[in-house]
Each structure stands twice: as structure tokens, then as C-alpha cells.
Short mmCIF file of C-alpha atoms in Angstrom, two decimals:
data_model
loop_
_atom_site.label_atom_id
_atom_site.label_comp_id
_atom_site.label_asym_id
_atom_site.label_seq_id
_atom_site.Cartn_x
_atom_site.Cartn_y
_atom_site.Cartn_z
CA MET A 1 49.60 122.48 104.69
CA ASN A 2 50.22 124.46 107.92
CA VAL A 3 53.15 124.20 110.24
CA CYS A 4 53.96 126.34 113.35
CA ILE A 5 57.29 126.93 114.88
CA LEU A 6 57.74 127.96 118.46
CA GLY A 7 60.73 130.29 119.03
CA VAL A 8 62.55 132.78 116.81
CA GLY A 9 66.18 131.77 117.12
CA LEU A 10 68.49 131.19 114.19
CA THR A 11 67.48 127.50 113.82
CA SER A 12 63.79 128.35 113.88
CA LEU A 13 64.00 131.00 111.24
CA THR A 14 66.28 128.82 109.02
CA LEU A 15 63.77 126.03 109.23
CA ALA A 16 60.90 128.42 108.54
CA LYS A 17 62.63 129.59 105.36
CA ALA A 18 63.20 126.04 104.21
CA LEU A 19 59.57 125.21 104.78
CA VAL A 20 58.07 128.25 102.91
CA ASN A 21 60.37 127.46 100.07
CA LEU A 22 58.47 124.11 99.85
CA GLY A 23 55.23 126.08 99.58
CA ILE A 24 54.13 125.30 103.23
CA ASN A 25 52.39 127.95 105.36
CA VAL A 26 54.50 128.71 108.36
CA ASP A 27 53.42 130.58 111.51
CA VAL A 28 56.31 131.44 113.86
CA TYR A 29 55.32 132.23 117.50
CA SER A 30 57.30 134.44 119.78
CA LYS A 31 56.67 136.39 122.98
CA LYS A 32 58.66 139.45 121.79
CA GLY A 33 59.04 139.13 118.01
CA VAL A 34 62.47 139.04 116.34
CA HIS A 35 65.17 141.39 117.89
CA ILE A 36 68.40 141.20 116.09
CA LYS A 37 71.19 142.41 118.20
CA LYS A 38 74.61 143.18 116.86
CA ASP A 39 77.22 141.39 118.94
CA ASN A 40 80.41 139.40 118.64
CA ARG A 41 78.86 135.93 118.23
CA THR A 42 80.04 133.97 115.18
CA LEU A 43 79.22 130.64 113.60
CA GLY A 44 81.49 128.14 111.91
CA ILE A 45 79.43 126.30 109.24
CA SER A 46 80.76 123.39 107.34
CA LYS A 47 81.17 123.37 103.46
CA SER A 48 78.31 120.90 102.84
CA ASN A 49 75.96 122.97 105.15
CA ILE A 50 77.07 126.17 103.39
CA ASP A 51 76.17 124.68 100.12
CA PHE A 52 72.71 123.57 101.49
CA ILE A 53 71.94 126.96 102.85
CA ASN A 54 72.97 128.69 99.60
CA GLU A 55 70.92 126.26 97.40
CA ASN A 56 67.94 125.72 99.78
CA ILE A 57 67.49 128.51 102.22
CA VAL A 58 69.07 131.82 101.11
CA ASP A 59 72.11 133.20 99.27
CA ILE A 60 74.82 133.93 101.93
CA LYS A 61 77.77 134.00 99.70
CA LYS A 62 78.52 137.64 100.51
CA LEU A 63 78.29 136.83 104.27
CA GLN A 64 80.65 133.88 104.62
CA TRP A 65 84.38 133.94 105.16
CA LYS A 66 86.12 130.90 103.82
CA ILE A 67 88.55 128.91 105.92
CA LYS A 68 90.89 126.55 104.01
CA LYS A 69 92.97 125.21 106.83
CA ILE A 70 92.73 124.28 110.60
CA GLU A 71 95.92 124.11 112.71
CA ILE A 72 95.60 122.47 116.18
CA TYR A 73 98.20 123.21 118.90
CA SER A 74 98.68 122.10 122.50
CA ASP A 75 100.05 123.61 125.67
CA ALA A 76 101.40 120.11 126.51
CA LEU A 77 103.88 120.29 123.63
CA ASN A 78 104.68 124.05 124.35
CA LYS A 79 102.25 125.36 121.66
CA GLU A 80 103.60 122.96 119.10
CA ARG A 81 101.29 122.13 116.18
CA ILE A 82 99.91 118.56 116.50
CA LEU A 83 97.17 118.34 113.87
CA ASN A 84 96.50 119.95 110.52
CA PHE A 85 93.45 119.80 108.35
CA GLU A 86 93.27 121.33 105.02
CA ASN A 87 91.65 121.17 101.53
CA SER A 88 93.89 122.65 98.86
CA ASN A 89 91.03 123.08 96.33
CA GLU A 90 88.02 124.28 98.47
CA GLN A 91 87.24 125.70 102.02
CA LEU A 92 86.79 123.36 105.00
CA PHE A 93 84.13 125.59 106.46
CA SER A 94 83.06 129.19 106.69
CA VAL A 95 82.74 131.72 109.54
CA LEU A 96 79.70 134.14 109.65
CA LYS A 97 78.55 136.77 112.01
CA ASN A 98 75.54 135.53 113.86
CA HIS A 99 73.43 138.68 113.64
CA GLU A 100 74.10 139.08 109.93
CA LEU A 101 72.90 135.52 109.11
CA ILE A 102 69.65 136.03 111.23
CA SER A 103 69.02 139.40 109.62
CA ASN A 104 69.47 138.05 106.03
CA ILE A 105 67.20 135.11 106.60
CA PHE A 106 64.43 137.22 108.41
CA LEU A 107 64.45 139.87 105.68
CA GLU A 108 63.80 137.12 103.15
CA LEU A 109 61.15 135.64 105.22
CA LYS A 110 59.13 138.82 105.55
CA LYS A 111 58.85 139.00 101.72
CA ASN A 112 57.09 135.62 101.63
CA LYS A 113 53.28 135.61 101.98
CA LEU A 114 53.58 132.08 103.40
CA PHE A 115 55.27 133.29 106.56
CA LYS A 116 53.59 134.96 109.53
CA LEU A 117 55.24 136.14 112.74
CA LYS A 118 52.75 135.97 115.69
CA LYS A 119 53.81 137.88 118.75
CA MET A 120 51.92 136.07 121.54
CA ASP A 121 52.47 133.80 124.57
CA ILE A 122 52.35 130.08 123.79
CA ASN A 123 49.27 128.68 125.62
CA LYS A 124 47.00 125.61 125.48
CA ASP A 125 44.82 127.16 122.81
CA LEU A 126 47.59 126.38 120.29
CA PHE A 127 46.47 122.65 120.34
CA ASP A 128 43.04 123.81 118.96
CA LYS A 129 44.57 125.52 115.89
CA ASP A 130 44.69 123.58 112.56
CA TYR A 131 48.39 122.82 112.43
CA ASN A 132 49.71 119.59 110.69
CA LEU A 133 52.94 119.90 112.63
CA ILE A 134 54.13 121.92 115.72
CA ILE A 135 57.88 122.35 115.86
CA ASN A 136 59.18 123.44 119.26
CA SER A 137 62.57 124.99 119.65
CA ASP A 138 61.64 127.17 122.71
CA SER A 139 62.82 125.45 125.97
CA SER A 140 60.96 127.84 128.24
CA ASN A 141 57.23 127.34 127.13
CA PHE A 142 54.81 125.11 128.92
CA ILE A 143 54.93 122.42 126.20
CA SER A 144 58.77 121.89 126.82
CA LYS A 145 58.28 121.73 130.53
CA LYS A 146 55.41 119.24 130.19
CA PHE A 147 56.54 116.94 127.40
CA PHE A 148 60.25 117.58 126.65
CA TYR A 149 62.01 117.73 130.04
CA LYS A 150 63.66 114.22 130.24
CA ARG A 151 67.15 114.68 128.85
CA ILE A 152 70.71 113.54 129.24
CA LEU A 153 72.52 116.43 130.83
CA LYS A 154 76.21 117.03 131.32
CA GLU A 155 77.32 120.27 133.06
CA TYR A 156 80.94 121.11 132.31
CA LYS A 157 81.30 123.56 135.21
CA SER A 158 82.90 125.87 132.69
CA TYR A 159 82.25 129.14 130.79
CA ALA A 160 82.76 130.06 127.22
CA TYR A 161 84.14 133.46 126.47
CA THR A 162 83.87 135.05 123.09
CA SER A 163 85.20 138.31 121.40
CA VAL A 164 86.42 139.69 118.20
CA ILE A 165 89.84 141.20 117.65
CA ARG A 166 90.77 143.70 115.00
CA HIS A 167 94.30 143.43 113.62
CA LYS A 168 96.58 144.35 110.70
CA GLU A 169 95.40 142.90 107.43
CA ILE A 170 96.67 139.46 106.52
CA ASN A 171 95.83 136.62 104.32
CA ASN A 172 93.41 135.37 106.93
CA ASN A 173 92.05 131.94 106.03
CA ILE A 174 93.53 129.61 108.68
CA ALA A 175 91.64 128.74 111.78
CA ILE A 176 93.60 127.96 114.91
CA GLN A 177 92.60 125.54 117.93
CA ILE A 178 94.80 125.57 120.94
CA PHE A 179 94.27 123.06 123.77
CA THR A 180 95.41 125.15 126.64
CA ASN A 181 95.97 123.83 130.15
CA ASN A 182 92.62 125.77 131.05
CA GLY A 183 90.49 124.67 128.06
CA PRO A 184 90.25 124.84 124.30
CA LEU A 185 90.82 128.24 122.71
CA ALA A 186 89.93 129.01 119.03
CA PHE A 187 90.84 131.89 116.62
CA LEU A 188 88.35 131.93 113.81
CA PRO A 189 89.00 134.33 110.93
CA ILE A 190 86.09 136.56 109.82
CA SER A 191 87.85 138.88 107.38
CA GLU A 192 91.35 139.99 106.56
CA SER A 193 91.44 142.27 109.50
CA GLU A 194 89.10 140.59 112.05
CA THR A 195 89.07 137.33 113.94
CA SER A 196 86.64 135.81 116.36
CA VAL A 197 88.12 134.22 119.52
CA VAL A 198 86.34 131.55 121.57
CA PHE A 199 87.74 130.23 124.81
CA SER A 200 85.89 127.39 126.79
CA LYS A 201 87.62 127.80 130.17
CA ARG A 202 87.30 125.11 132.88
CA GLY A 203 86.07 126.34 136.21
CA TYR A 204 83.96 129.33 137.41
CA ASP A 205 86.68 131.66 138.49
CA LYS A 206 86.99 134.93 136.53
CA ILE A 207 89.59 135.62 133.91
CA ASP A 208 91.14 138.51 131.97
CA PHE A 209 90.17 137.35 128.59
CA ASP A 210 92.12 140.08 126.91
CA GLN A 211 95.33 138.76 128.49
CA VAL A 212 94.43 135.15 127.39
CA ILE A 213 94.07 136.28 123.86
CA LYS A 214 97.36 138.10 123.95
CA LYS A 215 99.21 135.14 125.55
CA TYR A 216 98.06 132.71 122.78
CA ASN A 217 98.05 134.98 119.82
CA LEU A 218 100.45 133.33 117.38
CA LYS A 219 100.29 135.71 114.42
CA TYR A 220 98.07 138.78 114.67
CA LYS A 221 99.12 142.36 115.15
CA ILE A 222 96.19 143.33 117.33
CA SER A 223 94.80 146.97 117.28
CA LYS A 224 91.55 146.32 119.37
CA ILE A 225 89.91 143.62 121.36
CA GLY A 226 86.08 143.87 121.33
CA LYS A 227 83.57 143.30 124.14
CA THR A 228 83.58 139.98 125.91
CA LEU A 229 80.49 137.75 125.99
CA SER A 230 80.22 134.70 128.24
CA PHE A 231 77.87 131.80 128.80
CA GLU A 232 77.83 128.67 130.88
CA LEU A 233 78.63 125.46 129.13
CA LYS A 234 76.54 122.27 129.12
CA SER A 235 75.62 119.29 126.80
CA THR A 236 72.09 117.99 126.52
CA ASN A 237 70.33 115.28 124.49
CA LEU A 238 66.64 114.89 124.62
CA ARG A 239 65.38 111.42 125.39
CA SER A 240 62.22 111.75 123.35
CA TYR A 241 62.06 113.89 120.19
CA PHE A 242 58.35 114.15 119.90
CA TYR A 243 54.90 114.16 121.54
CA LYS A 244 52.00 113.45 119.14
CA ASN A 245 52.50 115.92 116.29
CA ILE A 246 54.92 118.14 118.28
CA LEU A 247 58.59 117.83 117.36
CA ALA A 248 61.33 119.19 119.42
CA PHE A 249 64.06 120.99 117.56
CA GLY A 250 67.24 123.10 117.79
CA ASP A 251 68.87 123.67 121.13
CA LEU A 252 65.77 121.97 122.83
CA LEU A 253 66.90 118.80 121.03
CA HIS A 254 70.54 118.81 121.67
CA GLN A 255 73.28 121.12 122.86
CA ILE A 256 77.04 120.36 122.61
CA HIS A 257 80.33 121.75 123.76
CA PRO A 258 81.52 124.44 121.39
CA LEU A 259 84.93 122.82 121.02
CA ALA A 260 84.41 122.07 117.37
CA GLY A 261 81.87 124.65 116.59
CA GLN A 262 79.39 122.05 115.47
CA GLY A 263 76.15 123.06 117.34
CA PHE A 264 74.46 124.93 114.44
CA ASN A 265 75.89 122.30 111.97
CA MET A 266 73.90 119.60 113.79
CA SER A 267 70.82 121.63 113.52
CA ILE A 268 71.38 122.26 109.75
CA ARG A 269 71.66 118.48 109.28
CA ASP A 270 68.44 118.04 111.22
CA ILE A 271 66.77 120.55 108.87
CA LYS A 272 68.00 118.60 105.83
CA VAL A 273 66.47 115.42 106.97
CA LEU A 274 63.19 116.92 108.10
CA THR A 275 62.76 118.90 104.96
CA ASP A 276 63.46 115.77 102.88
CA LEU A 277 60.72 113.86 104.80
CA ILE A 278 58.21 116.75 104.28
CA LYS A 279 59.24 117.21 100.56
CA PHE A 280 58.51 113.41 100.05
CA ARG A 281 54.96 113.82 101.34
CA VAL A 282 54.22 117.03 99.50
CA SER A 283 55.32 115.59 96.28
CA ASN A 284 53.27 112.48 96.75
CA GLY A 285 50.06 114.34 97.92
CA LEU A 286 50.33 113.07 101.48
CA GLU A 287 49.33 114.83 104.58
CA LEU A 288 51.92 115.99 107.22
CA ASP A 289 51.19 114.31 110.52
CA SER A 290 52.94 112.77 113.49
CA SER A 291 54.54 109.95 111.49
CA ILE A 292 57.10 112.49 110.31
CA CYS A 293 58.15 113.09 113.90
CA ARG A 294 58.52 109.36 114.37
CA GLU A 295 60.61 109.00 111.12
CA PHE A 296 62.70 111.98 111.96
CA GLU A 297 63.59 110.55 115.54
CA LYS A 298 64.44 107.13 113.92
CA LYS A 299 66.94 108.78 111.35
CA MET A 300 68.55 111.34 113.66
CA LYS A 301 68.42 110.36 117.30
CA HIS A 302 71.29 107.87 117.28
CA LYS A 303 73.31 110.08 114.86
CA ASN A 304 72.99 113.18 117.11
CA PHE A 305 73.78 111.23 120.23
CA LEU A 306 76.93 109.71 118.80
CA PHE A 307 78.15 112.94 117.35
CA SER A 308 77.56 114.96 120.44
CA ASN A 309 79.36 112.23 122.61
CA GLY A 310 82.25 112.17 120.07
CA ILE A 311 82.78 115.91 120.70
CA ASP A 312 82.49 115.42 124.41
CA PHE A 313 85.08 112.44 124.22
CA ILE A 314 87.70 114.81 122.46
CA TYR A 315 87.17 117.39 125.06
CA GLU A 316 87.62 114.94 127.97
CA ILE A 317 90.68 113.32 126.39
CA PHE A 318 92.52 116.68 126.34
CA ASN A 319 91.06 117.63 129.70
CA ILE A 320 92.72 114.42 131.14
CA GLU A 321 95.98 115.39 129.61
CA SER A 322 95.88 118.79 131.38
CA LYS A 323 95.12 117.19 134.74
CA ILE A 324 98.00 114.66 134.68
CA ASN A 325 100.47 117.17 133.12
CA LYS A 326 101.59 114.69 130.49
CA ASP A 327 102.05 115.16 126.78
CA ILE A 328 101.17 111.60 125.68
CA ILE A 329 97.75 112.40 124.26
CA SER A 330 99.14 115.35 122.19
CA LYS A 331 101.96 113.24 120.87
CA SER A 332 99.56 110.43 119.96
CA ALA A 333 97.24 112.83 118.14
CA LYS A 334 100.14 114.24 116.28
CA ALA A 335 101.17 110.77 115.15
CA LEU A 336 97.63 109.86 114.11
CA GLY A 337 97.29 113.08 112.29
CA LYS A 338 100.08 112.16 109.86
CA ASN A 339 98.03 109.27 108.52
CA LYS A 340 96.03 110.76 105.51
CA TYR A 341 93.20 108.38 105.79
CA ILE A 342 92.46 109.08 109.53
CA ASN A 343 92.90 112.81 108.70
CA ASN A 344 90.48 112.63 105.81
CA PHE A 345 87.93 110.64 107.89
CA PHE A 346 87.77 113.30 110.65
CA THR A 347 87.62 116.07 108.13
CA LYS A 348 84.51 114.26 106.39
CA VAL A 349 82.78 113.72 109.69
CA ALA A 350 83.20 117.35 110.70
CA ASP A 351 81.73 118.35 107.30
CA THR A 352 78.84 116.01 106.92
CA GLY A 353 78.35 114.39 110.32
CA ILE A 354 78.03 110.72 111.07
CA ILE A 355 76.73 108.59 108.16
CA ILE A 356 75.41 105.27 109.36
#
């Protein structure tokens, strides 16, 4: 059985590794090949997804930094803590450096004879090749522009800023999220002496990110602030997941606000479902065909839509609070957070996604 994947991002390579592990031939198409750039981007991956990657994709235990607690603060309550999520026995999620994860997966892929990287432009000749499935995660090719352009789009009119701070060594396993008056700011530990910082700032006016970090730093003795990266924020949900035997995937399928660090987690959950559908057919001697695309859409479209809109709802709630200059939402969240059942529910949803 033959599958081709269009695009060489993290999601594409992760899916490719999952498929070759099932004994499927996978061709990955890219215009320029894989270029792994060392930068400050990091990923927060939930515990259930970390377990899936370690068991079904590649061993990343040495790359992950375990987070056992999340503390949430608000400017509306003068940086007072309003919510607290923790698991006394295990980590809530792990933080990894983006380039290290890509490098690790790609190195393992290159060792597998079922994997081929093809450096070529995507063109119409692709349809003439003998592929059971074509999985498209590249939004810039002609296939996306022709068949996957109808989407629900929300532009936040905001930019995300990311950097990594170096600091004095501490017991660094608590993530911090602060709902500032200008947007959510997160401190995500990477090691005892490094922490990733992500700020989703409303508006297009330029900021001094170093000063923002220093203003909201609650516990670190900072020695160095790394280079700042930035990108525009938007949320998208594709209206149709497939065309014939071509399945949209990754960021082409859905993009969400980075507020909760759930973008790649959504893609991992997609990979779980897709590989289960493929595994069932392989184990029963059935061909891979367009029916897999239809089943995948039926299983995941409503879940992905509800989850992404849930993240957007949280963002907008605290956005309203900053506009009206009232603390009622933060106080309500603080009160709700004391209920262990509600706390456990949101912790589970963040870990495993929506189960319906």
C-alpha cells in the first residue's frame, strides 16, 4: 500500500513515521526538502499525546521536559492566581524544542526503507501516480487552492511573540499563564535553567518584548533573553476535509489560537484516529481508499470544531474583561477552579481532547 504526503512540517513527518511503522510505503513531497532550523519555538504536548508518540512514533523521553503544575494569573486581580491545575503523581504535559523533535523524527525516518523524500513541485502528474491515499498538509500548492479553500476564518488582529530566557537554575516544573490587559502570556519551562515565553498580544503596534517579560516575570533570575520570533494569529477550520482520496491534514485542516498550546496536540489526536482507521484495514486485508477520508471527517470534524471554538471562547472571555476593565470574569474563574470536578474536567479535556 502506498501513501503520499504533501509538505514536510512536523505534523507531516510525524504522520509519515506512524505510517511506515505500520508497514506502509510513504512518499513525502517537498519543494526544498527538510531544513531543520534551530530557533526558539517550543511545543507543549499533553501527557496522553506524549505517551502515544513514545509508543507509536519515536522515543522522545530524553527531549521532553515534564510539567506537573499550571498556575493561571490575571492582571484584573493584580497578578493574583485565579486557577491551578496539577497532578501530584504525573506530569500534566511536556515541553519540547520544536527543532529537536523534528530532527529526531526525521533521522528515524531516513533509516526506514519504506520512506522516501521527493524534492519536487507538486503538479497535476501526482494524480497519475499509484497512491491509495494522498494526504495534503501544504496550504500553498495547487491542490489546496483548488479543492481546500473553503474555510471558517477568524483573524485576531494580533501577533504572537516567542523567545527563550536563560536564568538561574531552579526546580522548574510549573508553567505559568498570565491573562494580561494586552493578551495572554505564558512561561513554559524547558529545563532547570531555560524557559520559553509566548505572548499573544492584541493589536499590530510594536512592543518591546524584553520589557514585557521583565514586567511579568514572577520568579526567574534572568541572565539572558533570546531572539524574539513573531507571527500573525488566526483561527481556521476547513469546511470539507477531503476530495476523492485526498485528505487535508495539519495546519491546512485547522489552526487555533496558541492560548492553550493545543495546535500540535490536535494534530496528534488526528494522527491517532487516522492510523487506527488505516491499521484496521491493513489488519483485515482491505485496500486503503477514499472511504478512510470520509470516516476520518465523520469522526473528527465536529470534535476539532468544538475544541477550537472552546479555545477561542476562553480567549474572548478574558478579552472582554480587559476591555470593560472589570474583574468579574477572573473572580468567577477563581471560584469555579476551587471545584475539583470542574478542575478535573478541564484538565482531562486539555489532555485527551473532546470525547463525544
